[in-house]
Tab-separated table of C-alpha atoms and ligand atoms in Angstrom:
chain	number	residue	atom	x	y	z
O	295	UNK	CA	-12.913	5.153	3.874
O	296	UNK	CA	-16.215	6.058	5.515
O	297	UNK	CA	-17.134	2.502	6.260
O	298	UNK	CA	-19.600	2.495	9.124
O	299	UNK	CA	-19.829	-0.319	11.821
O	300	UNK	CA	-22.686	-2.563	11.043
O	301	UNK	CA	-23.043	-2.335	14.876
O	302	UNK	CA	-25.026	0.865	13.663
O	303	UNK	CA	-27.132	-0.342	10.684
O	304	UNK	CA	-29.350	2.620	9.318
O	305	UNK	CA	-33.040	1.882	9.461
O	306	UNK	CA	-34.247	2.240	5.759
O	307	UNK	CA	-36.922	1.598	3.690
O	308	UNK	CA	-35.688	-1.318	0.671
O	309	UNK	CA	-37.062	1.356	-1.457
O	310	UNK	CA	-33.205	2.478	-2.407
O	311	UNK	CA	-32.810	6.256	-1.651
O	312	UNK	CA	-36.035	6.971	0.582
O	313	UNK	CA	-36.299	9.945	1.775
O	314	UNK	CA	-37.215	9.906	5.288
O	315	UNK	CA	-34.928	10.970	7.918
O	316	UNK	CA	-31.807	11.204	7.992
O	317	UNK	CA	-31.533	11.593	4.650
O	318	UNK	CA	-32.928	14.985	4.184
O	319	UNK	CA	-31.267	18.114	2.998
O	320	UNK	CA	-31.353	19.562	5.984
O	321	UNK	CA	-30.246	16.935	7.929
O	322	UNK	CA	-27.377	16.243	5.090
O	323	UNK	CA	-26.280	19.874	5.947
O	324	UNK	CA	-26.078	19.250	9.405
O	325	UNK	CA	-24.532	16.100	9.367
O	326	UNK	CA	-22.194	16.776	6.558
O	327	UNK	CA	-19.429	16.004	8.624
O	328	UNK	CA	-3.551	0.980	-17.976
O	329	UNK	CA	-7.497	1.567	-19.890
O	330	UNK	CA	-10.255	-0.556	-19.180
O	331	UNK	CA	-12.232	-1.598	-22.007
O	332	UNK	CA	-10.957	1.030	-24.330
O	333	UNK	CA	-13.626	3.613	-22.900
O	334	UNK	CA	-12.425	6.943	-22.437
O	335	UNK	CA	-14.995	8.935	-20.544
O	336	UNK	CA	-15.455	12.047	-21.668
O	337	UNK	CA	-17.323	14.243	-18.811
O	338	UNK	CA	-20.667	15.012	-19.872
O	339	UNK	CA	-19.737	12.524	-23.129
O	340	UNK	CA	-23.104	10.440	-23.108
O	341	UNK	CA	-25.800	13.320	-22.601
O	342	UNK	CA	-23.236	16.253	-24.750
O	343	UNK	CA	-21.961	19.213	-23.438
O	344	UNK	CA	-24.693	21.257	-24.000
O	345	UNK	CA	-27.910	18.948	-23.823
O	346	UNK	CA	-28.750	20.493	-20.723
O	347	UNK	CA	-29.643	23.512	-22.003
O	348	UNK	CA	-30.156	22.678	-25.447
O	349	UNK	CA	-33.361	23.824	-26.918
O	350	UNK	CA	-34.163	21.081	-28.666
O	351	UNK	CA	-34.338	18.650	-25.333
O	352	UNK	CA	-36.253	21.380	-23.439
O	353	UNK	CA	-39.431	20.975	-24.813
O	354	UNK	CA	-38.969	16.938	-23.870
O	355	UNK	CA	-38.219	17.470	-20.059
O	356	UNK	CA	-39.889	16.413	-17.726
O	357	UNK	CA	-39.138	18.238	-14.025
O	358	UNK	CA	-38.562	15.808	-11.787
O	359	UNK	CA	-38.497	16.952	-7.998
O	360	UNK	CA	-35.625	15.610	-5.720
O	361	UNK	CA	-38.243	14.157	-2.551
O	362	UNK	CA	-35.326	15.142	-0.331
O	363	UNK	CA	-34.687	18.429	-1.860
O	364	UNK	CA	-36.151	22.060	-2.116
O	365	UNK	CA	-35.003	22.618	-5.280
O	366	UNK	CA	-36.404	21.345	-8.336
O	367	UNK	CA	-33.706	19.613	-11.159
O	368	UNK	CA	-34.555	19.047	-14.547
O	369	UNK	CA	-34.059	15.235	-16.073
O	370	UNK	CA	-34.515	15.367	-20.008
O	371	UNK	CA	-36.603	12.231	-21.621
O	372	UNK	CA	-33.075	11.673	-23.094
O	373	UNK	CA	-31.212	10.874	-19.724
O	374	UNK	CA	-33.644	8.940	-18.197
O	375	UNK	CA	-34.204	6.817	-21.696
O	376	UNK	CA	-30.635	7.170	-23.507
O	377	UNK	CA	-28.395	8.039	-21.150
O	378	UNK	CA	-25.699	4.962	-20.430
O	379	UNK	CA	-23.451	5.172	-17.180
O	380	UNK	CA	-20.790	3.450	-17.091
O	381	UNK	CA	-20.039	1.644	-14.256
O	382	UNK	CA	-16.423	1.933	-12.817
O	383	UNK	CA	-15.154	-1.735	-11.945
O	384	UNK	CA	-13.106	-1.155	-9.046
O	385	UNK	CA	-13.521	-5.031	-8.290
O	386	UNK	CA	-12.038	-5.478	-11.776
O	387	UNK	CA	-9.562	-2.598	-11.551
O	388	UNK	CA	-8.100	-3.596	-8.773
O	389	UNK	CA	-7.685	-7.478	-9.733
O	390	UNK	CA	-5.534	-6.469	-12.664
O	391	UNK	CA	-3.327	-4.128	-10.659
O	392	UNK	CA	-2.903	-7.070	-8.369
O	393	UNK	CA	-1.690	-8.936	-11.065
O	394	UNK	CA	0.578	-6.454	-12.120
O	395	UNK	CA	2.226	-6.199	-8.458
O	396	UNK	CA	2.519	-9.777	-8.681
O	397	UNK	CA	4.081	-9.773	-11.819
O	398	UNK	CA	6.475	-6.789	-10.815
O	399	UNK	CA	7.010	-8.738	-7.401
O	400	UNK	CA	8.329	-11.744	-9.130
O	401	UNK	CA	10.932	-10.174	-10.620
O	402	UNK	CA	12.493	-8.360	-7.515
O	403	UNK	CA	12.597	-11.353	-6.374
O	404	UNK	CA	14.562	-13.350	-9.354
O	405	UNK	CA	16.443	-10.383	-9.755
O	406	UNK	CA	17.365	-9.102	-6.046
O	407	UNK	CA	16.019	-12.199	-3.410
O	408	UNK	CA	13.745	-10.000	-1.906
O	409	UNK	CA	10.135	-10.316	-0.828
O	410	UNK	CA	8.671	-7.312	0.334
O	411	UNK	CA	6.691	-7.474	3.637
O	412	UNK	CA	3.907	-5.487	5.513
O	413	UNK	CA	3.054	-5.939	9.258
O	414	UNK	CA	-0.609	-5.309	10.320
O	415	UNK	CA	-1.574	-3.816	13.814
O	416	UNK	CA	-5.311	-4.517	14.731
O	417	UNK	CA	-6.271	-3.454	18.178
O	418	UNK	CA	-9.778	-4.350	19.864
O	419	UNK	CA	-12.536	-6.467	18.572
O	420	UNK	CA	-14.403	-4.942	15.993
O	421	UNK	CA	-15.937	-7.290	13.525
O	422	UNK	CA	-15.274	-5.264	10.195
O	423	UNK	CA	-11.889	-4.237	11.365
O	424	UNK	CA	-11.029	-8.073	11.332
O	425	UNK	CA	-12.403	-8.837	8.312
O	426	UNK	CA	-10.200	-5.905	6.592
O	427	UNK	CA	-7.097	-7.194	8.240
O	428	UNK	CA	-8.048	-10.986	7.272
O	429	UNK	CA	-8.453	-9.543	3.767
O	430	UNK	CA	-5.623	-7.707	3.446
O	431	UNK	CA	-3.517	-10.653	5.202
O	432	UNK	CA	-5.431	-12.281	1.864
O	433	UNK	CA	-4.008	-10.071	-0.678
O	434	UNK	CA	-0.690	-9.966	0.465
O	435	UNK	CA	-1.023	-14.235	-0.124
O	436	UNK	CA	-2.289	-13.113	-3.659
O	437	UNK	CA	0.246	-11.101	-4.857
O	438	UNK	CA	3.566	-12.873	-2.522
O	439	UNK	CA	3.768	-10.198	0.093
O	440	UNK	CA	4.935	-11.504	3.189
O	441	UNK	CA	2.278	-10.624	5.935
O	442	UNK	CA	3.122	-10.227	9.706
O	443	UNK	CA	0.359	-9.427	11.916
O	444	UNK	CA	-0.420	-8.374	15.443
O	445	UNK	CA	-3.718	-8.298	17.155
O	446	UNK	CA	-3.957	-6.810	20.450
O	447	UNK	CA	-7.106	-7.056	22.465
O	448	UNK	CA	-9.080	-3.444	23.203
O	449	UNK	CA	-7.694	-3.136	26.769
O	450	UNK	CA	-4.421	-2.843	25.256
O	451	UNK	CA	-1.777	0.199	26.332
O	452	UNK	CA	-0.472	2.753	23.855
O	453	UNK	CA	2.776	1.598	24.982
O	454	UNK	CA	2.438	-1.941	24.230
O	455	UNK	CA	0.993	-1.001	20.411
O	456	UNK	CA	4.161	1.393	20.086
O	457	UNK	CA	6.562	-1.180	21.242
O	458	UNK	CA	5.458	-3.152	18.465
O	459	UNK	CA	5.296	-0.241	15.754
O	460	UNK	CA	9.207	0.189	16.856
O	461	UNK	CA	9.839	-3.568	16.647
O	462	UNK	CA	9.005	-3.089	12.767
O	463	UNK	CA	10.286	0.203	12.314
O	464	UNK	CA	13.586	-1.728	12.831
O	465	UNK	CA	12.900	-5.014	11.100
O	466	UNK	CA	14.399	-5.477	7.277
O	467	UNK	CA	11.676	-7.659	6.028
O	468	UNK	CA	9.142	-5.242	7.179
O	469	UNK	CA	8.909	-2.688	4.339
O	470	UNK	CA	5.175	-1.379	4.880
O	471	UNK	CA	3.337	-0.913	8.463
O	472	UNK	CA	0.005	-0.094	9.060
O	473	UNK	CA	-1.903	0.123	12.386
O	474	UNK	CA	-5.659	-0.507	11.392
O	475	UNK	CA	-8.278	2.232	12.246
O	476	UNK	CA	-10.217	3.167	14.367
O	477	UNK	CA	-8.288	2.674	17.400
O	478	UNK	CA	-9.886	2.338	20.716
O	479	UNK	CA	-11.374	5.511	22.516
O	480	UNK	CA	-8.459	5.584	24.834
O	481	UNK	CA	-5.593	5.336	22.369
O	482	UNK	CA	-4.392	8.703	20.927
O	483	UNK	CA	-4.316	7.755	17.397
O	484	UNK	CA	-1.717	10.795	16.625
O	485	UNK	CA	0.985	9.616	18.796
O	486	UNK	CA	0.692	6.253	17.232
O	487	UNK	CA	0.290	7.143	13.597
O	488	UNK	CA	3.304	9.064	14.224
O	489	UNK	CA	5.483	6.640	15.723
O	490	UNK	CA	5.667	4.800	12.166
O	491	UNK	CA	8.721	5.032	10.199
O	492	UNK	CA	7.769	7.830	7.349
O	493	UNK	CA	9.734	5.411	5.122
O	494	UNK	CA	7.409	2.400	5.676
O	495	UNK	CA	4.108	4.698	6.324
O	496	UNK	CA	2.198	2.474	3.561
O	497	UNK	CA	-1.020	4.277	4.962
O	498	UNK	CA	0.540	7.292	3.761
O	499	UNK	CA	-1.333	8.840	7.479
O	500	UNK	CA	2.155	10.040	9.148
O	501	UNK	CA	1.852	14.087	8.524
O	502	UNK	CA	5.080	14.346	6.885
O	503	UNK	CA	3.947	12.418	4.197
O	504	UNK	CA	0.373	14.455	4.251
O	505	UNK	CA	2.774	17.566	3.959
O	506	UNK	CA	4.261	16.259	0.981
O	507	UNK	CA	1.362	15.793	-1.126
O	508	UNK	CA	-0.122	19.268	-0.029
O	509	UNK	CA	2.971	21.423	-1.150
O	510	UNK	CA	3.871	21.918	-4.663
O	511	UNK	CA	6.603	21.134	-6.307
O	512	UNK	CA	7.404	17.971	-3.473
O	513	UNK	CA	7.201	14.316	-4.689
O	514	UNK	CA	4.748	12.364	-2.901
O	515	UNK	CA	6.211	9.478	-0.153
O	516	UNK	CA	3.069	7.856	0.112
O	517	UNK	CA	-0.623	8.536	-1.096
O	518	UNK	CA	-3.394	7.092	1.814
O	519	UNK	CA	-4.761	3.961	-0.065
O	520	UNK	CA	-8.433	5.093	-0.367
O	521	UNK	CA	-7.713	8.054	-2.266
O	522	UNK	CA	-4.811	6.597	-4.427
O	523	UNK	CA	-7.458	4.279	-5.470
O	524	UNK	CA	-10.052	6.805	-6.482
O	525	UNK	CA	-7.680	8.716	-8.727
O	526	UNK	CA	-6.620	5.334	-9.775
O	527	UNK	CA	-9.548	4.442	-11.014
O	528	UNK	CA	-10.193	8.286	-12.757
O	529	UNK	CA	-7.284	7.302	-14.567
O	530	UNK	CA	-7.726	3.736	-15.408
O	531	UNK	CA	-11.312	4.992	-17.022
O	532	UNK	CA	-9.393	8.056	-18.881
O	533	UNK	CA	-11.657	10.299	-16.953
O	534	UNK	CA	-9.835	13.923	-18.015
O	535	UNK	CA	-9.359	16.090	-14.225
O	536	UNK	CA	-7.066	18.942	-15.551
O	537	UNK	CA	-9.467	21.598	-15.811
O	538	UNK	CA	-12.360	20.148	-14.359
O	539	UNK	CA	-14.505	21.134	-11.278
O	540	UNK	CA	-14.045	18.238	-8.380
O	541	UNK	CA	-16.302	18.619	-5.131
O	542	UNK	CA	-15.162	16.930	-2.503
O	543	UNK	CA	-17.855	15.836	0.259
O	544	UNK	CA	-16.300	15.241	3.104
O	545	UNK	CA	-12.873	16.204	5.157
O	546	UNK	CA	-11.642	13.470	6.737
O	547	UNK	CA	-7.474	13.221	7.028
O	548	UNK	CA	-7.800	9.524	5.415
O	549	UNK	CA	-10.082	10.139	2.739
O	550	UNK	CA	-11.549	13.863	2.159
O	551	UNK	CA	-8.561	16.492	2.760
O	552	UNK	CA	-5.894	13.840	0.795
O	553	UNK	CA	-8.318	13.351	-1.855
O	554	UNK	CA	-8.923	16.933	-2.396
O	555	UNK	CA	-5.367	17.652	-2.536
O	556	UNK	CA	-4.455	14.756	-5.270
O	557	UNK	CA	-7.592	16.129	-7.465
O	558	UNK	CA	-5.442	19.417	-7.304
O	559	UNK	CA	-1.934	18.078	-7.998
O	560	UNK	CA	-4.083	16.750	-11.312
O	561	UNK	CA	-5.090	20.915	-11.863
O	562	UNK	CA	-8.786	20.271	-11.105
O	563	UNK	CA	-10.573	23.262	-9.215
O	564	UNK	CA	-11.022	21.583	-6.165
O	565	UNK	CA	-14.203	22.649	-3.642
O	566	UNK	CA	-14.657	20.707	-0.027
O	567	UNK	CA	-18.050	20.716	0.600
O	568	UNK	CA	-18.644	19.606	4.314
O	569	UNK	CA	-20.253	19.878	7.763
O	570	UNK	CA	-20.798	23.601	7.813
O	571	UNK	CA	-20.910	24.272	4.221
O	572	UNK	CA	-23.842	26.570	3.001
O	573	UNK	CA	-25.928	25.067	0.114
O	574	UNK	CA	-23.930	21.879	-0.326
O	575	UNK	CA	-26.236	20.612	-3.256
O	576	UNK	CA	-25.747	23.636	-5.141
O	577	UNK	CA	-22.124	23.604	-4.703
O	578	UNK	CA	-21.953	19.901	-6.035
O	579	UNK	CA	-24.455	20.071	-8.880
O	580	UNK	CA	-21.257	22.410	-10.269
O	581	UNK	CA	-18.708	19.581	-10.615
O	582	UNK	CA	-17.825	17.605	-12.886
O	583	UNK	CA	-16.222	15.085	-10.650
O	584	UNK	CA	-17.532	14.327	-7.255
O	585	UNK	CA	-15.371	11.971	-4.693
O	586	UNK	CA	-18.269	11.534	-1.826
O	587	UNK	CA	-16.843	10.283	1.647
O	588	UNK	CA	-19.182	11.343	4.616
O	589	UNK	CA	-21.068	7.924	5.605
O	590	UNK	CA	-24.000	8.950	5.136
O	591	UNK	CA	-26.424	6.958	2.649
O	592	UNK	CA	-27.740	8.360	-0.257
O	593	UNK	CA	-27.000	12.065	0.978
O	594	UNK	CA	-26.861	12.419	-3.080
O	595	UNK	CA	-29.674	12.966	-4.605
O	596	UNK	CA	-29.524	13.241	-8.189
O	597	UNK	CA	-30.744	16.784	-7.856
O	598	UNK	CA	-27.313	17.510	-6.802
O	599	UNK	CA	-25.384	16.182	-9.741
O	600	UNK	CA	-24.460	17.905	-13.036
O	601	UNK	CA	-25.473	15.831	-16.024
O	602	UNK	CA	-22.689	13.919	-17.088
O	603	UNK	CA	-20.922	14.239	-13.922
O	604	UNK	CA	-18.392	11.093	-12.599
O	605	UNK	CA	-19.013	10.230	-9.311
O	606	UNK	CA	-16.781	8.695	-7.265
O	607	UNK	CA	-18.838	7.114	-3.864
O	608	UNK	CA	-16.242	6.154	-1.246
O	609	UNK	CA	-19.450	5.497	1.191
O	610	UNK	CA	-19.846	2.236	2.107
O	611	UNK	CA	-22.759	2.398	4.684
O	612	UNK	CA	-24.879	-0.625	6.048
O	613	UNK	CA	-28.573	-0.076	5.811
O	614	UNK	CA	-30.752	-2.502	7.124
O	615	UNK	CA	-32.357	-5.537	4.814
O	616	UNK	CA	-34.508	-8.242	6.118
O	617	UNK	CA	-33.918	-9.778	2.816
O	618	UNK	CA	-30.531	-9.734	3.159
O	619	UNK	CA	-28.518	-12.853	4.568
O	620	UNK	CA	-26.525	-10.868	6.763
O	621	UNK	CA	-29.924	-8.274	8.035
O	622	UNK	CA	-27.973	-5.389	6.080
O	623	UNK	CA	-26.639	-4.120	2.591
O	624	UNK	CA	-24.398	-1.604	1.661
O	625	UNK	CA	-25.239	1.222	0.058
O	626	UNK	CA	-23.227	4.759	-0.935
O	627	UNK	CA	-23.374	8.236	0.433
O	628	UNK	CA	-24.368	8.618	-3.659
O	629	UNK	CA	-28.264	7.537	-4.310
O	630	UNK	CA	-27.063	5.206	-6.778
O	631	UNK	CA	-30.646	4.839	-9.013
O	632	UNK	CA	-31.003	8.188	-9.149
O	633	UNK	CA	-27.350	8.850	-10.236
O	634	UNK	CA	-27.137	6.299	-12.778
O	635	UNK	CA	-30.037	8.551	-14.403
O	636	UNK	CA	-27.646	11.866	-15.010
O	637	UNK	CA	-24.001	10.651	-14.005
O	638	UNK	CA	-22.022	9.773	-16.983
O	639	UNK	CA	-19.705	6.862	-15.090
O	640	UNK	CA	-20.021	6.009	-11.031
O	641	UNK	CA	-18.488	3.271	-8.732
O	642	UNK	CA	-20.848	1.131	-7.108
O	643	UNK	CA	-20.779	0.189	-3.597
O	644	UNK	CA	-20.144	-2.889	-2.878
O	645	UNK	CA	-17.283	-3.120	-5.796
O	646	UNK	CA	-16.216	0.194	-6.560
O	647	UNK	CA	-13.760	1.892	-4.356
O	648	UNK	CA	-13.278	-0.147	-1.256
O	649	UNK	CA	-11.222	-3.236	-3.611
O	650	UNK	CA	-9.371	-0.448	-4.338
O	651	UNK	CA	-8.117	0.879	-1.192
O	652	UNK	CA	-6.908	-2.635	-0.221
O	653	UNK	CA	-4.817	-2.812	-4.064
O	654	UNK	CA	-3.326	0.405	-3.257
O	655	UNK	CA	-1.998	-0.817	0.039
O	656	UNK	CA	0.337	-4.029	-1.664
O	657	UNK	CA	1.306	-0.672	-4.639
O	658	UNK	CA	2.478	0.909	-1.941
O	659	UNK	CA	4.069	-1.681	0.179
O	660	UNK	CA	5.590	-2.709	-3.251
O	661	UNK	CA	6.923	0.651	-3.883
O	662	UNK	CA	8.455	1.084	-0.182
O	663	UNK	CA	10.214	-2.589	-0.592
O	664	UNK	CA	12.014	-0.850	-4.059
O	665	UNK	CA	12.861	2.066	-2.255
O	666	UNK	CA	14.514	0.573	0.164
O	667	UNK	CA	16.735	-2.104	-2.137
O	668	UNK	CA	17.176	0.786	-4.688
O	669	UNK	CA	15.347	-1.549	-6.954
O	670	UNK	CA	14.254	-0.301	-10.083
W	1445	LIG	N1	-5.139	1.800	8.627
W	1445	LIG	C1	-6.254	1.934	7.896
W	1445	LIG	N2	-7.455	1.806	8.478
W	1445	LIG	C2	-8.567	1.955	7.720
W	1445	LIG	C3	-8.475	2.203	6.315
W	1445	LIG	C4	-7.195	2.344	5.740
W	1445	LIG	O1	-7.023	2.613	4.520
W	1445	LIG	N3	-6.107	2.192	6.553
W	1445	LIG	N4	-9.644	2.210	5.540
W	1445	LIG	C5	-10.897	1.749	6.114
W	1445	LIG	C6	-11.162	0.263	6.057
W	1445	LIG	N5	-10.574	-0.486	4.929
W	1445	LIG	C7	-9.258	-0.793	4.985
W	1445	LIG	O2	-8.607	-0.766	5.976
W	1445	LIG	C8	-11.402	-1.056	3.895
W	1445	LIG	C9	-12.758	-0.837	3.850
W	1445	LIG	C10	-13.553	-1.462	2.874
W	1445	LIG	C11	-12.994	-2.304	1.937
W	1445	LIG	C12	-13.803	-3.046	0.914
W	1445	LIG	O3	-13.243	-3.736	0.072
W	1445	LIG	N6	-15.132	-2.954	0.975
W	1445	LIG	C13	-16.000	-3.742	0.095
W	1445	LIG	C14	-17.221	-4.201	0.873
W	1445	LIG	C15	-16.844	-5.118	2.008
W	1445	LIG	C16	-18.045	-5.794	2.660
W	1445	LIG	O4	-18.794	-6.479	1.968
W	1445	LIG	O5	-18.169	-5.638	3.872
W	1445	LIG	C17	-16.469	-2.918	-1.094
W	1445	LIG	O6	-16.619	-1.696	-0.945
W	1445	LIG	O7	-16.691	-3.510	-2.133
W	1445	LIG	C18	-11.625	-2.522	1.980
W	1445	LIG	C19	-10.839	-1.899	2.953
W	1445	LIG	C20	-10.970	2.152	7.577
W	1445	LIG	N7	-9.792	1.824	8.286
């Protein structure tokens, strides 16, 4: 998840995806670092395969030019009046899968006596950190996973976090662990991440399990939560991936590289676009699924989508907003008004992805807890 600290709010104009600095396309390539409603998306399904190109549109479009962008993209009058995005409900999404874990939960327990149980490491201070863990802590309540959790202030020793992460290695009711991230500067996140049991790696982050979902042919341990849920979600909207073109913005080991690695286990031709990536727009505007997850807002523009395209914005960035309660609002690395215009289906941020990722987490703390009792 590419979730920024509000600690470093982005100066922006209300005007949603203005396009002064940092949001230009040079500075983007710099910085680059079971059914819902009975919809099945079909890509490009609202606007047509063709209707791009098609003759008959041409002579309505209008050439709209991206402010951020050197190149010019053509809207038809028929996307910007007709064409219907459908918003993906990941708030809705992932309150039905939490109903099915709770379902699924009940009856381990009737049947076998067990409740499955995650433990929580948050070290340091950090205001969104805590509100994660206090919402995941929620969850578990939601669903009847048992939650154990350990907060450690920031001057805390690697030691003292890994005596803990052994402590629940070894512990029966403990079927899940997750230390939350980021760590402190002084804490060398590999050593710890490593240090969890690959059995109750619910984070899916130990490299074993990483190795797993890159090689062919293995069964997956465990996915990391914030990609699960954007395939999740793919899938839950009948959005087709075998065969189609997925960009990838963004490499990061808990959202980028895993995601682009699931989107090929579905046979999509995957491309990374990232920091040193030449022509990034150009590359995206070719998909016809894009997973964004650099933290930067609206990078993008709807110059760089293909009509029709699904868009998956894993961004959740804080912008400031004197009108806002809180002096901030979220926004995606996605320019959301522009990409309602030519996408065919998005995820909104708030709502969209970030529910997911904590849903994923009880699936797989569910799934460990089976493993281990052989339950079926
Ligand atoms: N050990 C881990 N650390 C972190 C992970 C992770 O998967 N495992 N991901 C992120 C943070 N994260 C969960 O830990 C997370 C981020 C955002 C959301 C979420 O629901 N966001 C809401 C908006 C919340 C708000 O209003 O502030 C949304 O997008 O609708 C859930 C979980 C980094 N660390």
């Amino acid at each position: 998840m590419t979730s920024s600290s509000p600690i470093t709010i982005m100066k922006m104009k209300l005007n949603h995806c203005s396009p002064s600095p940092p949001y230009t396309t040079a500075a983007a390539r710099r910085l680059l670092p079971p059914l819902i409603g009975h919809h099945q998306i079909q890509l490009r399904s609202s606007l047509g395969p063709t209707l791009h190109n098609s003759p008959s549109f041409s002579a309505r479009a209008i050439i709209a030019r991206s402010a951020s962008s050197s190149s010019s993209f053509v809207i038809t009058a028929a996307m910007a009046s007709e064409a219907s995005v459908k918003v993906i409900d990941g708030k809705k999404v992932a309150k039905d899968i939490r109903d099915e874990i709770n379902a699924e939960i009940s009856r381990m327990k009737d049947s076998i006596g067990v409740v499955p149980g995650l433990a929580v490491i948050l070290v340091g201070e950090r205001k969104d950190s805590a509100t994660y863990v206090r919402n995941k802590k929620k969850a578990c309540e939601t669903v009847g996973i048992k939650s154990y959790e350990v907060c450690l202030p920031e001057n805390s020793t690697e030691e003292e976090v890994l005596k803990y992460i052994s402590d629940f290695n070894d512990d029966p009711m403990v079927h899940g662990i997750l230390v939350q991230l980021p760590l402190p500067s002084h804490m060398d996140e590999q050593k710890i991440l490593n240090a969890v049991c690959i059995e109750k790696d619910v984070d899916g982050f130990h490299p074993l399990n990483i190795g797993r979902l890159a090689m062919r042919g293995r069964e997956t341990s465990f996915v990391p939560c914030t990609p699960k849920g954007c395939i999740e979600l793919l899938h839950r909207y009948n959005v087709e991936i075998k065969g189609k073109r997925a960009v990838v913005i963004g490499r990061s080991n808990i959202v980028g590289m895993p995601a682009a690695l699931l989107l090929q286990r579905e046979d999509a031709t995957v491309s990374i676009v990232h920091s040193r990536t030449r022509n990034p727009e150009e590359i995206t505007r070719q998909a016809d699924i894009i997973i964004s997850a650099v933290g930067q807002p609206n990078m993008v523009r709807g110059s760089w989508i293909k009509p029709g395209a699904v868009i998956i914005d894993v961004g959740i960035n804080p912008v400031e907003d004197a009108t806002n309660p809180r002096g901030y609002r979220l926004v995606g690395d996605v320019c959301y008004e522009e990409a309602c215009k030519v996408a065919s289906a998005i995820t909104p941020v708030p709502g969209g992805v970030g529910p997911m990722t904590i849903a994923m987490l009880l699936s797989n703390t569910l799934l460990s807890a089976k493993r281990i009792h052989n339950f079926k």
